[in-house]
Every structure is written in C-alpha cells, then in structure tokens.
Amino acid sequence: MTKNIRVKEAAEYVGLSKSSLDKFRCFGGGPRFYKLGRSVIYNTSDLDTWVAERARTSTWCANDNTPARNIAA
C-alpha cells in the first residue's frame, strides 16, 4: 500500500536526515517528489524504488548514482 508522506516522514522512511532530502531536491539525485503549493510530498512507492536503485554488491565499484561533474584539467 502506497502512502503520501511529507519530508520529515520521508527522511525517516529512507533513513536519511531531512536536510539530506532537502539538498537532494535542490541539487538533484534524490527521489521523485511532488510540489503541491508550498508542500513537498513523497510517495512511499517512489521512495522504495529510489532506495532499490541504490543497491550495491560491493563498495569497490564506482558509484554510478552520483551525477557526473565536469572537472577542468
């Protein structure tokens, strides 16, 4: 059963701080969210999908979830 929850609840749901979700919303890389007026809403099925996409089998592999950055030589 999916549920719509606010930022604080969403942060607890995925095990991150509210501040982390706020930064993901501003800079990208976070779960899908909905903006309804001044409210930010997350759907639990979107949060589950986002967490599942970050599954890893090794810490040795490059983290392909990080947005690519252009680094000047």
JSON list of N, CA and C in Angstrom, two decimals:
[
{"chain": "A", "resi": 1, "resn": "MET", "atom": "N", "xyz": [0.84, -1.18, 0.00]},
{"chain": "A", "resi": 1, "resn": "MET", "atom": "CA", "xyz": [0.00, 0.00, 0.00]},
{"chain": "A", "resi": 1, "resn": "MET", "atom": "C", "xyz": [0.88, 1.24, 0.00]},
{"chain": "A", "resi": 2, "resn": "THR", "atom": "N", "xyz": [0.70, 2.08, -0.99]},
{"chain": "A", "resi": 2, "resn": "THR", "atom": "CA", "xyz": [1.49, 3.31, -1.06]},
{"chain": "A", "resi": 2, "resn": "THR", "atom": "C", "xyz": [0.80, 4.41, -0.27]},
{"chain": "A", "resi": 3, "resn": "LYS", "atom": "N", "xyz": [1.62, 5.32, 0.17]},
{"chain": "A", "resi": 3, "resn": "LYS", "atom": "CA", "xyz": [1.14, 6.38, 1.02]},
{"chain": "A", "resi": 3, "resn": "LYS", "atom": "C", "xyz": [1.89, 7.66, 0.65]},
{"chain": "A", "resi": 4, "resn": "ASN", "atom": "N", "xyz": [1.24, 8.79, 0.72]},
{"chain": "A", "resi": 4, "resn": "ASN", "atom": "CA", "xyz": [1.90, 10.07, 0.51]},
{"chain": "A", "resi": 4, "resn": "ASN", "atom": "C", "xyz": [2.32, 10.63, 1.86]},
{"chain": "A", "resi": 5, "resn": "ILE", "atom": "N", "xyz": [3.59, 11.01, 1.96]},
{"chain": "A", "resi": 5, "resn": "ILE", "atom": "CA", "xyz": [4.13, 11.50, 3.23]},
{"chain": "A", "resi": 5, "resn": "ILE", "atom": "C", "xyz": [4.94, 12.77, 3.00]},
{"chain": "A", "resi": 6, "resn": "ARG", "atom": "N", "xyz": [5.10, 13.53, 4.04]},
{"chain": "A", "resi": 6, "resn": "ARG", "atom": "CA", "xyz": [5.86, 14.78, 3.97]},
{"chain": "A", "resi": 6, "resn": "ARG", "atom": "C", "xyz": [7.35, 14.51, 4.16]},
{"chain": "A", "resi": 7, "resn": "VAL", "atom": "N", "xyz": [8.14, 15.57, 4.05]},
{"chain": "A", "resi": 7, "resn": "VAL", "atom": "CA", "xyz": [9.60, 15.46, 4.02]},
{"chain": "A", "resi": 7, "resn": "VAL", "atom": "C", "xyz": [10.16, 14.78, 5.28]},
{"chain": "A", "resi": 8, "resn": "LYS", "atom": "N", "xyz": [9.75, 15.20, 6.45]},
{"chain": "A", "resi": 8, "resn": "LYS", "atom": "CA", "xyz": [10.30, 14.63, 7.68]},
{"chain": "A", "resi": 8, "resn": "LYS", "atom": "C", "xyz": [10.03, 13.12, 7.76]},
{"chain": "A", "resi": 9, "resn": "GLU", "atom": "N", "xyz": [8.81, 12.72, 7.44]},
{"chain": "A", "resi": 9, "resn": "GLU", "atom": "CA", "xyz": [8.46, 11.30, 7.44]},
{"chain": "A", "resi": 9, "resn": "GLU", "atom": "C", "xyz": [9.23, 10.54, 6.37]},
{"chain": "A", "resi": 10, "resn": "ALA", "atom": "N", "xyz": [9.40, 11.17, 5.19]},
{"chain": "A", "resi": 10, "resn": "ALA", "atom": "CA", "xyz": [10.13, 10.53, 4.10]},
{"chain": "A", "resi": 10, "resn": "ALA", "atom": "C", "xyz": [11.59, 10.31, 4.49]},
{"chain": "A", "resi": 11, "resn": "ALA", "atom": "N", "xyz": [12.18, 11.28, 5.15]},
{"chain": "A", "resi": 11, "resn": "ALA", "atom": "CA", "xyz": [13.57, 11.14, 5.60]},
{"chain": "A", "resi": 11, "resn": "ALA", "atom": "C", "xyz": [13.70, 9.97, 6.57]},
{"chain": "A", "resi": 12, "resn": "GLU", "atom": "N", "xyz": [12.79, 9.86, 7.50]},
{"chain": "A", "resi": 12, "resn": "GLU", "atom": "CA", "xyz": [12.80, 8.73, 8.44]},
{"chain": "A", "resi": 12, "resn": "GLU", "atom": "C", "xyz": [12.58, 7.42, 7.69]},
{"chain": "A", "resi": 13, "resn": "TYR", "atom": "N", "xyz": [11.72, 7.42, 6.72]},
{"chain": "A", "resi": 13, "resn": "TYR", "atom": "CA", "xyz": [11.38, 6.22, 5.94]},
{"chain": "A", "resi": 13, "resn": "TYR", "atom": "C", "xyz": [12.61, 5.64, 5.24]},
{"chain": "A", "resi": 14, "resn": "VAL", "atom": "N", "xyz": [13.45, 6.53, 4.67]},
{"chain": "A", "resi": 14, "resn": "VAL", "atom": "CA", "xyz": [14.63, 6.05, 3.94]},
{"chain": "A", "resi": 14, "resn": "VAL", "atom": "C", "xyz": [15.91, 6.07, 4.78]},
{"chain": "A", "resi": 15, "resn": "GLY", "atom": "N", "xyz": [15.82, 6.57, 6.00]},
{"chain": "A", "resi": 15, "resn": "GLY", "atom": "CA", "xyz": [16.98, 6.55, 6.89]},
{"chain": "A", "resi": 15, "resn": "GLY", "atom": "C", "xyz": [17.97, 7.68, 6.66]},
{"chain": "A", "resi": 16, "resn": "LEU", "atom": "N", "xyz": [17.48, 8.80, 6.16]},
{"chain": "A", "resi": 16, "resn": "LEU", "atom": "CA", "xyz": [18.33, 9.97, 5.95]},
{"chain": "A", "resi": 16, "resn": "LEU", "atom": "C", "xyz": [17.81, 11.12, 6.80]},
{"chain": "A", "resi": 17, "resn": "SER", "atom": "N", "xyz": [18.61, 12.18, 6.87]},
{"chain": "A", "resi": 17, "resn": "SER", "atom": "CA", "xyz": [18.15, 13.37, 7.57]},
{"chain": "A", "resi": 17, "resn": "SER", "atom": "C", "xyz": [17.24, 14.18, 6.64]},
{"chain": "A", "resi": 18, "resn": "LYS", "atom": "N", "xyz": [16.40, 15.01, 7.24]},
{"chain": "A", "resi": 18, "resn": "LYS", "atom": "CA", "xyz": [15.54, 15.90, 6.45]},
{"chain": "A", "resi": 18, "resn": "LYS", "atom": "C", "xyz": [16.41, 16.82, 5.59]},
{"chain": "A", "resi": 19, "resn": "SER", "atom": "N", "xyz": [17.52, 17.26, 6.15]},
{"chain": "A", "resi": 19, "resn": "SER", "atom": "CA", "xyz": [18.44, 18.13, 5.43]},
{"chain": "A", "resi": 19, "resn": "SER", "atom": "C", "xyz": [18.99, 17.46, 4.17]},
{"chain": "A", "resi": 20, "resn": "SER", "atom": "N", "xyz": [19.27, 16.17, 4.25]},
{"chain": "A", "resi": 20, "resn": "SER", "atom": "CA", "xyz": [19.77, 15.45, 3.08]},
{"chain": "A", "resi": 20, "resn": "SER", "atom": "C", "xyz": [18.73, 15.43, 1.97]},
{"chain": "A", "resi": 21, "resn": "LEU", "atom": "N", "xyz": [17.47, 15.14, 2.32]},
{"chain": "A", "resi": 21, "resn": "LEU", "atom": "CA", "xyz": [16.42, 15.16, 1.29]},
{"chain": "A", "resi": 21, "resn": "LEU", "atom": "C", "xyz": [16.24, 16.56, 0.72]},
{"chain": "A", "resi": 22, "resn": "ASP", "atom": "N", "xyz": [16.33, 17.58, 1.56]},
{"chain": "A", "resi": 22, "resn": "ASP", "atom": "CA", "xyz": [16.22, 18.96, 1.08]},
{"chain": "A", "resi": 22, "resn": "ASP", "atom": "C", "xyz": [17.32, 19.24, 0.05]},
{"chain": "A", "resi": 23, "resn": "LYS", "atom": "N", "xyz": [18.53, 18.80, 0.32]},
{"chain": "A", "resi": 23, "resn": "LYS", "atom": "CA", "xyz": [19.66, 19.03, -0.60]},
{"chain": "A", "resi": 23, "resn": "LYS", "atom": "C", "xyz": [19.48, 18.24, -1.88]},
{"chain": "A", "resi": 24, "resn": "PHE", "atom": "N", "xyz": [19.02, 17.00, -1.77]},
{"chain": "A", "resi": 24, "resn": "PHE", "atom": "CA", "xyz": [18.75, 16.22, -2.98]},
{"chain": "A", "resi": 24, "resn": "PHE", "atom": "C", "xyz": [17.72, 16.92, -3.86]},
{"chain": "A", "resi": 25, "resn": "ARG", "atom": "N", "xyz": [16.70, 17.52, -3.26]},
{"chain": "A", "resi": 25, "resn": "ARG", "atom": "CA", "xyz": [15.68, 18.22, -4.04]},
{"chain": "A", "resi": 25, "resn": "ARG", "atom": "C", "xyz": [16.29, 19.41, -4.77]},
{"chain": "A", "resi": 26, "resn": "CYS", "atom": "N", "xyz": [17.19, 20.11, -4.13]},
{"chain": "A", "resi": 26, "resn": "CYS", "atom": "CA", "xyz": [17.79, 21.31, -4.74]},
{"chain": "A", "resi": 26, "resn": "CYS", "atom": "C", "xyz": [18.84, 20.97, -5.80]},
{"chain": "A", "resi": 27, "resn": "PHE", "atom": "N", "xyz": [19.66, 19.97, -5.52]},
{"chain": "A", "resi": 27, "resn": "PHE", "atom": "CA", "xyz": [20.82, 19.70, -6.37]},
{"chain": "A", "resi": 27, "resn": "PHE", "atom": "C", "xyz": [20.67, 18.45, -7.24]},
{"chain": "A", "resi": 28, "resn": "GLY", "atom": "N", "xyz": [19.58, 17.70, -7.06]},
{"chain": "A", "resi": 28, "resn": "GLY", "atom": "CA", "xyz": [19.34, 16.52, -7.88]},
{"chain": "A", "resi": 28, "resn": "GLY", "atom": "C", "xyz": [19.86, 15.25, -7.22]},
{"chain": "A", "resi": 29, "resn": "GLY", "atom": "N", "xyz": [19.44, 14.13, -7.78]},
{"chain": "A", "resi": 29, "resn": "GLY", "atom": "CA", "xyz": [19.89, 12.83, -7.30]},
{"chain": "A", "resi": 29, "resn": "GLY", "atom": "C", "xyz": [18.98, 12.17, -6.28]},
{"chain": "A", "resi": 30, "resn": "GLY", "atom": "N", "xyz": [17.94, 12.86, -5.87]},
{"chain": "A", "resi": 30, "resn": "GLY", "atom": "CA", "xyz": [17.04, 12.32, -4.86]},
{"chain": "A", "resi": 30, "resn": "GLY", "atom": "C", "xyz": [15.83, 11.64, -5.45]},
{"chain": "A", "resi": 31, "resn": "PRO", "atom": "N", "xyz": [14.97, 11.18, -4.59]},
{"chain": "A", "resi": 31, "resn": "PRO", "atom": "CA", "xyz": [13.75, 10.51, -5.06]},
{"chain": "A", "resi": 31, "resn": "PRO", "atom": "C", "xyz": [12.78, 11.51, -5.69]},
{"chain": "A", "resi": 32, "resn": "ARG", "atom": "N", "xyz": [11.88, 10.98, -6.50]},
{"chain": "A", "resi": 32, "resn": "ARG", "atom": "CA", "xyz": [10.84, 11.81, -7.11]},
{"chain": "A", "resi": 32, "resn": "ARG", "atom": "C", "xyz": [9.94, 12.38, -6.01]},
{"chain": "A", "resi": 33, "resn": "PHE", "atom": "N", "xyz": [9.53, 13.62, -6.19]},
{"chain": "A", "resi": 33, "resn": "PHE", "atom": "CA", "xyz": [8.66, 14.26, -5.21]},
{"chain": "A", "resi": 33, "resn": "PHE", "atom": "C", "xyz": [7.61, 15.09, -5.94]},
{"chain": "A", "resi": 34, "resn": "TYR", "atom": "N", "xyz": [6.63, 15.51, -5.19]},
{"chain": "A", "resi": 34, "resn": "TYR", "atom": "CA", "xyz": [5.54, 16.32, -5.72]},
{"chain": "A", "resi": 34, "resn": "TYR", "atom": "C", "xyz": [5.49, 17.62, -4.95]},
{"chain": "A", "resi": 35, "resn": "LYS", "atom": "N", "xyz": [5.30, 18.71, -5.66]},
{"chain": "A", "resi": 35, "resn": "LYS", "atom": "CA", "xyz": [5.19, 20.03, -5.04]},
{"chain": "A", "resi": 35, "resn": "LYS", "atom": "C", "xyz": [3.74, 20.45, -5.17]},
{"chain": "A", "resi": 36, "resn": "LEU", "atom": "N", "xyz": [3.06, 20.54, -4.04]},
{"chain": "A", "resi": 36, "resn": "LEU", "atom": "CA", "xyz": [1.66, 20.94, -4.01]},
{"chain": "A", "resi": 36, "resn": "LEU", "atom": "C", "xyz": [1.56, 22.23, -3.21]},
{"chain": "A", "resi": 37, "resn": "GLY", "atom": "N", "xyz": [1.49, 23.34, -3.93]},
{"chain": "A", "resi": 37, "resn": "GLY", "atom": "CA", "xyz": [1.54, 24.63, -3.24]},
{"chain": "A", "resi": 37, "resn": "GLY", "atom": "C", "xyz": [2.91, 24.78, -2.60]},
{"chain": "A", "resi": 38, "resn": "ARG", "atom": "N", "xyz": [2.93, 24.99, -1.28]},
{"chain": "A", "resi": 38, "resn": "ARG", "atom": "CA", "xyz": [4.20, 25.07, -0.57]},
{"chain": "A", "resi": 38, "resn": "ARG", "atom": "C", "xyz": [4.63, 23.74, 0.03]},
{"chain": "A", "resi": 39, "resn": "SER", "atom": "N", "xyz": [3.78, 22.74, -0.09]},
{"chain": "A", "resi": 39, "resn": "SER", "atom": "CA", "xyz": [4.08, 21.43, 0.50]},
{"chain": "A", "resi": 39, "resn": "SER", "atom": "C", "xyz": [4.87, 20.55, -0.47]},
{"chain": "A", "resi": 40, "resn": "VAL", "atom": "N", "xyz": [5.80, 19.79, 0.09]},
{"chain": "A", "resi": 40, "resn": "VAL", "atom": "CA", "xyz": [6.54, 18.79, -0.67]},
{"chain": "A", "resi": 40, "resn": "VAL", "atom": "C", "xyz": [6.08, 17.43, -0.18]},
{"chain": "A", "resi": 41, "resn": "ILE", "atom": "N", "xyz": [5.69, 16.58, -1.13]},
{"chain": "A", "resi": 41, "resn": "ILE", "atom": "CA", "xyz": [5.12, 15.28, -0.81]},
{"chain": "A", "resi": 41, "resn": "ILE", "atom": "C", "xyz": [5.92, 14.18, -1.52]},
{"chain": "A", "resi": 42, "resn": "TYR", "atom": "N", "xyz": [6.18, 13.10, -0.80]},
{"chain": "A", "resi": 42, "resn": "TYR", "atom": "CA", "xyz": [6.83, 11.92, -1.38]},
{"chain": "A", "resi": 42, "resn": "TYR", "atom": "C", "xyz": [5.85, 10.76, -1.32]},
{"chain": "A", "resi": 43, "resn": "ASN", "atom": "N", "xyz": [5.87, 9.93, -2.34]},
{"chain": "A", "resi": 43, "resn": "ASN", "atom": "CA", "xyz": [5.07, 8.72, -2.35]},
{"chain": "A", "resi": 43, "resn": "ASN", "atom": "C", "xyz": [5.98, 7.57, -1.91]},
{"chain": "A", "resi": 44, "resn": "THR", "atom": "N", "xyz": [5.51, 6.72, -1.01]},
{"chain": "A", "resi": 44, "resn": "THR", "atom": "CA", "xyz": [6.36, 5.66, -0.48]},
{"chain": "A", "resi": 44, "resn": "THR", "atom": "C", "xyz": [6.82, 4.69, -1.57]},
{"chain": "A", "resi": 45, "resn": "SER", "atom": "N", "xyz": [6.03, 4.48, -2.61]},
{"chain": "A", "resi": 45, "resn": "SER", "atom": "CA", "xyz": [6.49, 3.59, -3.68]},
{"chain": "A", "resi": 45, "resn": "SER", "atom": "C", "xyz": [7.66, 4.22, -4.44]},
{"chain": "A", "resi": 46, "resn": "ASP", "atom": "N", "xyz": [7.66, 5.55, -4.61]},
{"chain": "A", "resi": 46, "resn": "ASP", "atom": "CA", "xyz": [8.79, 6.24, -5.23]},
{"chain": "A", "resi": 46, "resn": "ASP", "atom": "C", "xyz": [10.03, 6.14, -4.35]},
{"chain": "A", "resi": 47, "resn": "LEU", "atom": "N", "xyz": [9.85, 6.24, -3.05]},
{"chain": "A", "resi": 47, "resn": "LEU", "atom": "CA", "xyz": [10.98, 6.12, -2.12]},
{"chain": "A", "resi": 47, "resn": "LEU", "atom": "C", "xyz": [11.55, 4.70, -2.16]},
{"chain": "A", "resi": 48, "resn": "ASP", "atom": "N", "xyz": [10.67, 3.70, -2.20]},
{"chain": "A", "resi": 48, "resn": "ASP", "atom": "CA", "xyz": [11.12, 2.30, -2.28]},
{"chain": "A", "resi": 48, "resn": "ASP", "atom": "C", "xyz": [11.93, 2.07, -3.56]},
{"chain": "A", "resi": 49, "resn": "THR", "atom": "N", "xyz": [11.44, 2.60, -4.66]},
{"chain": "A", "resi": 49, "resn": "THR", "atom": "CA", "xyz": [12.14, 2.46, -5.95]},
{"chain": "A", "resi": 49, "resn": "THR", "atom": "C", "xyz": [13.50, 3.13, -5.89]},
{"chain": "A", "resi": 50, "resn": "TRP", "atom": "N", "xyz": [13.57, 4.34, -5.35]},
{"chain": "A", "resi": 50, "resn": "TRP", "atom": "CA", "xyz": [14.82, 5.09, -5.25]},
{"chain": "A", "resi": 50, "resn": "TRP", "atom": "C", "xyz": [15.85, 4.34, -4.41]},
{"chain": "A", "resi": 51, "resn": "VAL", "atom": "N", "xyz": [15.42, 3.80, -3.30]},
{"chain": "A", "resi": 51, "resn": "VAL", "atom": "CA", "xyz": [16.33, 3.04, -2.44]},
{"chain": "A", "resi": 51, "resn": "VAL", "atom": "C", "xyz": [16.79, 1.78, -3.17]},
{"chain": "A", "resi": 52, "resn": "ALA", "atom": "N", "xyz": [15.89, 1.07, -3.82]},
{"chain": "A", "resi": 52, "resn": "ALA", "atom": "CA", "xyz": [16.24, -0.17, -4.52]},
{"chain": "A", "resi": 52, "resn": "ALA", "atom": "C", "xyz": [17.25, 0.08, -5.64]},
{"chain": "A", "resi": 53, "resn": "GLU", "atom": "N", "xyz": [17.15, 1.23, -6.30]},
{"chain": "A", "resi": 53, "resn": "GLU", "atom": "CA", "xyz": [18.08, 1.58, -7.38]},
{"chain": "A", "resi": 53, "resn": "GLU", "atom": "C", "xyz": [19.50, 1.78, -6.87]},
{"chain": "A", "resi": 54, "resn": "ARG", "atom": "N", "xyz": [19.67, 1.95, -5.58]},
{"chain": "A", "resi": 54, "resn": "ARG", "atom": "CA", "xyz": [20.97, 2.19, -4.99]},
{"chain": "A", "resi": 54, "resn": "ARG", "atom": "C", "xyz": [21.62, 0.94, -4.40]},
{"chain": "A", "resi": 55, "resn": "ALA", "atom": "N", "xyz": [21.03, -0.21, -4.67]},
{"chain": "A", "resi": 55, "resn": "ALA", "atom": "CA", "xyz": [21.58, -1.47, -4.16]},
{"chain": "A", "resi": 55, "resn": "ALA", "atom": "C", "xyz": [22.95, -1.73, -4.79]},
{"chain": "A", "resi": 56, "resn": "ARG", "atom": "N", "xyz": [23.87, -2.20, -3.99]},
{"chain": "A", "resi": 56, "resn": "ARG", "atom": "CA", "xyz": [25.22, -2.50, -4.43]},
{"chain": "A", "resi": 56, "resn": "ARG", "atom": "C", "xyz": [25.63, -3.88, -3.92]},
{"chain": "A", "resi": 57, "resn": "THR", "atom": "N", "xyz": [26.55, -4.48, -4.63]},
{"chain": "A", "resi": 57, "resn": "THR", "atom": "CA", "xyz": [27.11, -5.74, -4.16]},
{"chain": "A", "resi": 57, "resn": "THR", "atom": "C", "xyz": [28.54, -5.57, -3.67]},
{"chain": "A", "resi": 58, "resn": "SER", "atom": "N", "xyz": [29.12, -4.39, -3.91]},
{"chain": "A", "resi": 58, "resn": "SER", "atom": "CA", "xyz": [30.49, -4.14, -3.49]},
{"chain": "A", "resi": 58, "resn": "SER", "atom": "C", "xyz": [30.69, -2.64, -3.29]},
{"chain": "A", "resi": 59, "resn": "THR", "atom": "N", "xyz": [31.53, -2.28, -2.35]},
{"chain": "A", "resi": 59, "resn": "THR", "atom": "CA", "xyz": [31.87, -0.87, -2.17]},
{"chain": "A", "resi": 59, "resn": "THR", "atom": "C", "xyz": [33.03, -0.48, -3.05]},
{"chain": "A", "resi": 60, "resn": "TRP", "atom": "N", "xyz": [33.65, -1.48, -3.71]},
{"chain": "A", "resi": 60, "resn": "TRP", "atom": "CA", "xyz": [34.80, -1.22, -4.55]},
{"chain": "A", "resi": 60, "resn": "TRP", "atom": "C", "xyz": [34.40, -0.56, -5.86]},
{"chain": "A", "resi": 61, "resn": "CYS", "atom": "N", "xyz": [33.24, -0.88, -6.38]},
{"chain": "A", "resi": 61, "resn": "CYS", "atom": "CA", "xyz": [32.79, -0.35, -7.68]},
{"chain": "A", "resi": 61, "resn": "CYS", "atom": "C", "xyz": [32.57, 1.16, -7.60]},
{"chain": "A", "resi": 62, "resn": "ALA", "atom": "N", "xyz": [32.72, 1.78, -8.74]},
{"chain": "A", "resi": 62, "resn": "ALA", "atom": "CA", "xyz": [32.44, 3.22, -8.82]},
{"chain": "A", "resi": 62, "resn": "ALA", "atom": "C", "xyz": [30.97, 3.46, -8.52]},
{"chain": "A", "resi": 63, "resn": "ASN", "atom": "N", "xyz": [30.69, 4.56, -7.87]},
{"chain": "A", "resi": 63, "resn": "ASN", "atom": "CA", "xyz": [29.32, 4.91, -7.54]},
{"chain": "A", "resi": 63, "resn": "ASN", "atom": "C", "xyz": [28.68, 5.58, -8.74]},
{"chain": "A", "resi": 64, "resn": "ASP", "atom": "N", "xyz": [27.87, 4.84, -9.48]},
{"chain": "A", "resi": 64, "resn": "ASP", "atom": "CA", "xyz": [27.25, 5.39, -10.67]},
{"chain": "A", "resi": 64, "resn": "ASP", "atom": "C", "xyz": [25.97, 6.17, -10.37]},
{"chain": "A", "resi": 65, "resn": "ASN", "atom": "N", "xyz": [25.65, 6.39, -9.09]},
{"chain": "A", "resi": 65, "resn": "ASN", "atom": "CA", "xyz": [24.48, 7.18, -8.72]},
{"chain": "A", "resi": 65, "resn": "ASN", "atom": "C", "xyz": [24.80, 8.66, -8.60]},
{"chain": "A", "resi": 66, "resn": "THR", "atom": "N", "xyz": [26.08, 8.99, -8.55]},
{"chain": "A", "resi": 66, "resn": "THR", "atom": "CA", "xyz": [26.47, 10.37, -8.39]},
{"chain": "A", "resi": 66, "resn": "THR", "atom": "C", "xyz": [26.39, 11.08, -9.74]},
{"chain": "A", "resi": 67, "resn": "PRO", "atom": "N", "xyz": [25.74, 12.24, -9.78]},
{"chain": "A", "resi": 67, "resn": "PRO", "atom": "CA", "xyz": [25.67, 12.97, -11.05]},
{"chain": "A", "resi": 67, "resn": "PRO", "atom": "C", "xyz": [27.08, 13.29, -11.56]},
{"chain": "A", "resi": 68, "resn": "ALA", "atom": "N", "xyz": [27.27, 13.18, -12.86]},
{"chain": "A", "resi": 68, "resn": "ALA", "atom": "CA", "xyz": [28.58, 13.46, -13.45]},
{"chain": "A", "resi": 68, "resn": "ALA", "atom": "C", "xyz": [28.90, 14.94, -13.29]},
{"chain": "A", "resi": 69, "resn": "ARG", "atom": "N", "xyz": [30.17, 15.19, -12.97]},
{"chain": "A", "resi": 69, "resn": "ARG", "atom": "CA", "xyz": [30.63, 16.58, -12.82]},
{"chain": "A", "resi": 69, "resn": "ARG", "atom": "C", "xyz": [31.73, 16.83, -13.83]},
{"chain": "A", "resi": 70, "resn": "ASN", "atom": "N", "xyz": [31.71, 18.00, -14.38]},
{"chain": "A", "resi": 70, "resn": "ASN", "atom": "CA", "xyz": [32.78, 18.39, -15.30]},
{"chain": "A", "resi": 70, "resn": "ASN", "atom": "C", "xyz": [33.92, 18.95, -14.47]},
{"chain": "A", "resi": 71, "resn": "ILE", "atom": "N", "xyz": [35.06, 18.31, -14.54]},
{"chain": "A", "resi": 71, "resn": "ILE", "atom": "CA", "xyz": [36.22, 18.74, -13.78]},
{"chain": "A", "resi": 71, "resn": "ILE", "atom": "C", "xyz": [37.25, 19.26, -14.77]},
{"chain": "A", "resi": 72, "resn": "ALA", "atom": "N", "xyz": [37.60, 20.53, -14.63]},
{"chain": "A", "resi": 72, "resn": "ALA", "atom": "CA", "xyz": [38.58, 21.13, -15.52]},
{"chain": "A", "resi": 72, "resn": "ALA", "atom": "C", "xyz": [39.96, 20.57, -15.21]},
{"chain": "A", "resi": 73, "resn": "ALA", "atom": "N", "xyz": [40.73, 20.29, -16.26]},
{"chain": "A", "resi": 73, "resn": "ALA", "atom": "CA", "xyz": [42.08, 19.71, -16.09]},
{"chain": "A", "resi": 73, "resn": "ALA", "atom": "C", "xyz": [43.06, 20.76, -15.68]}
]
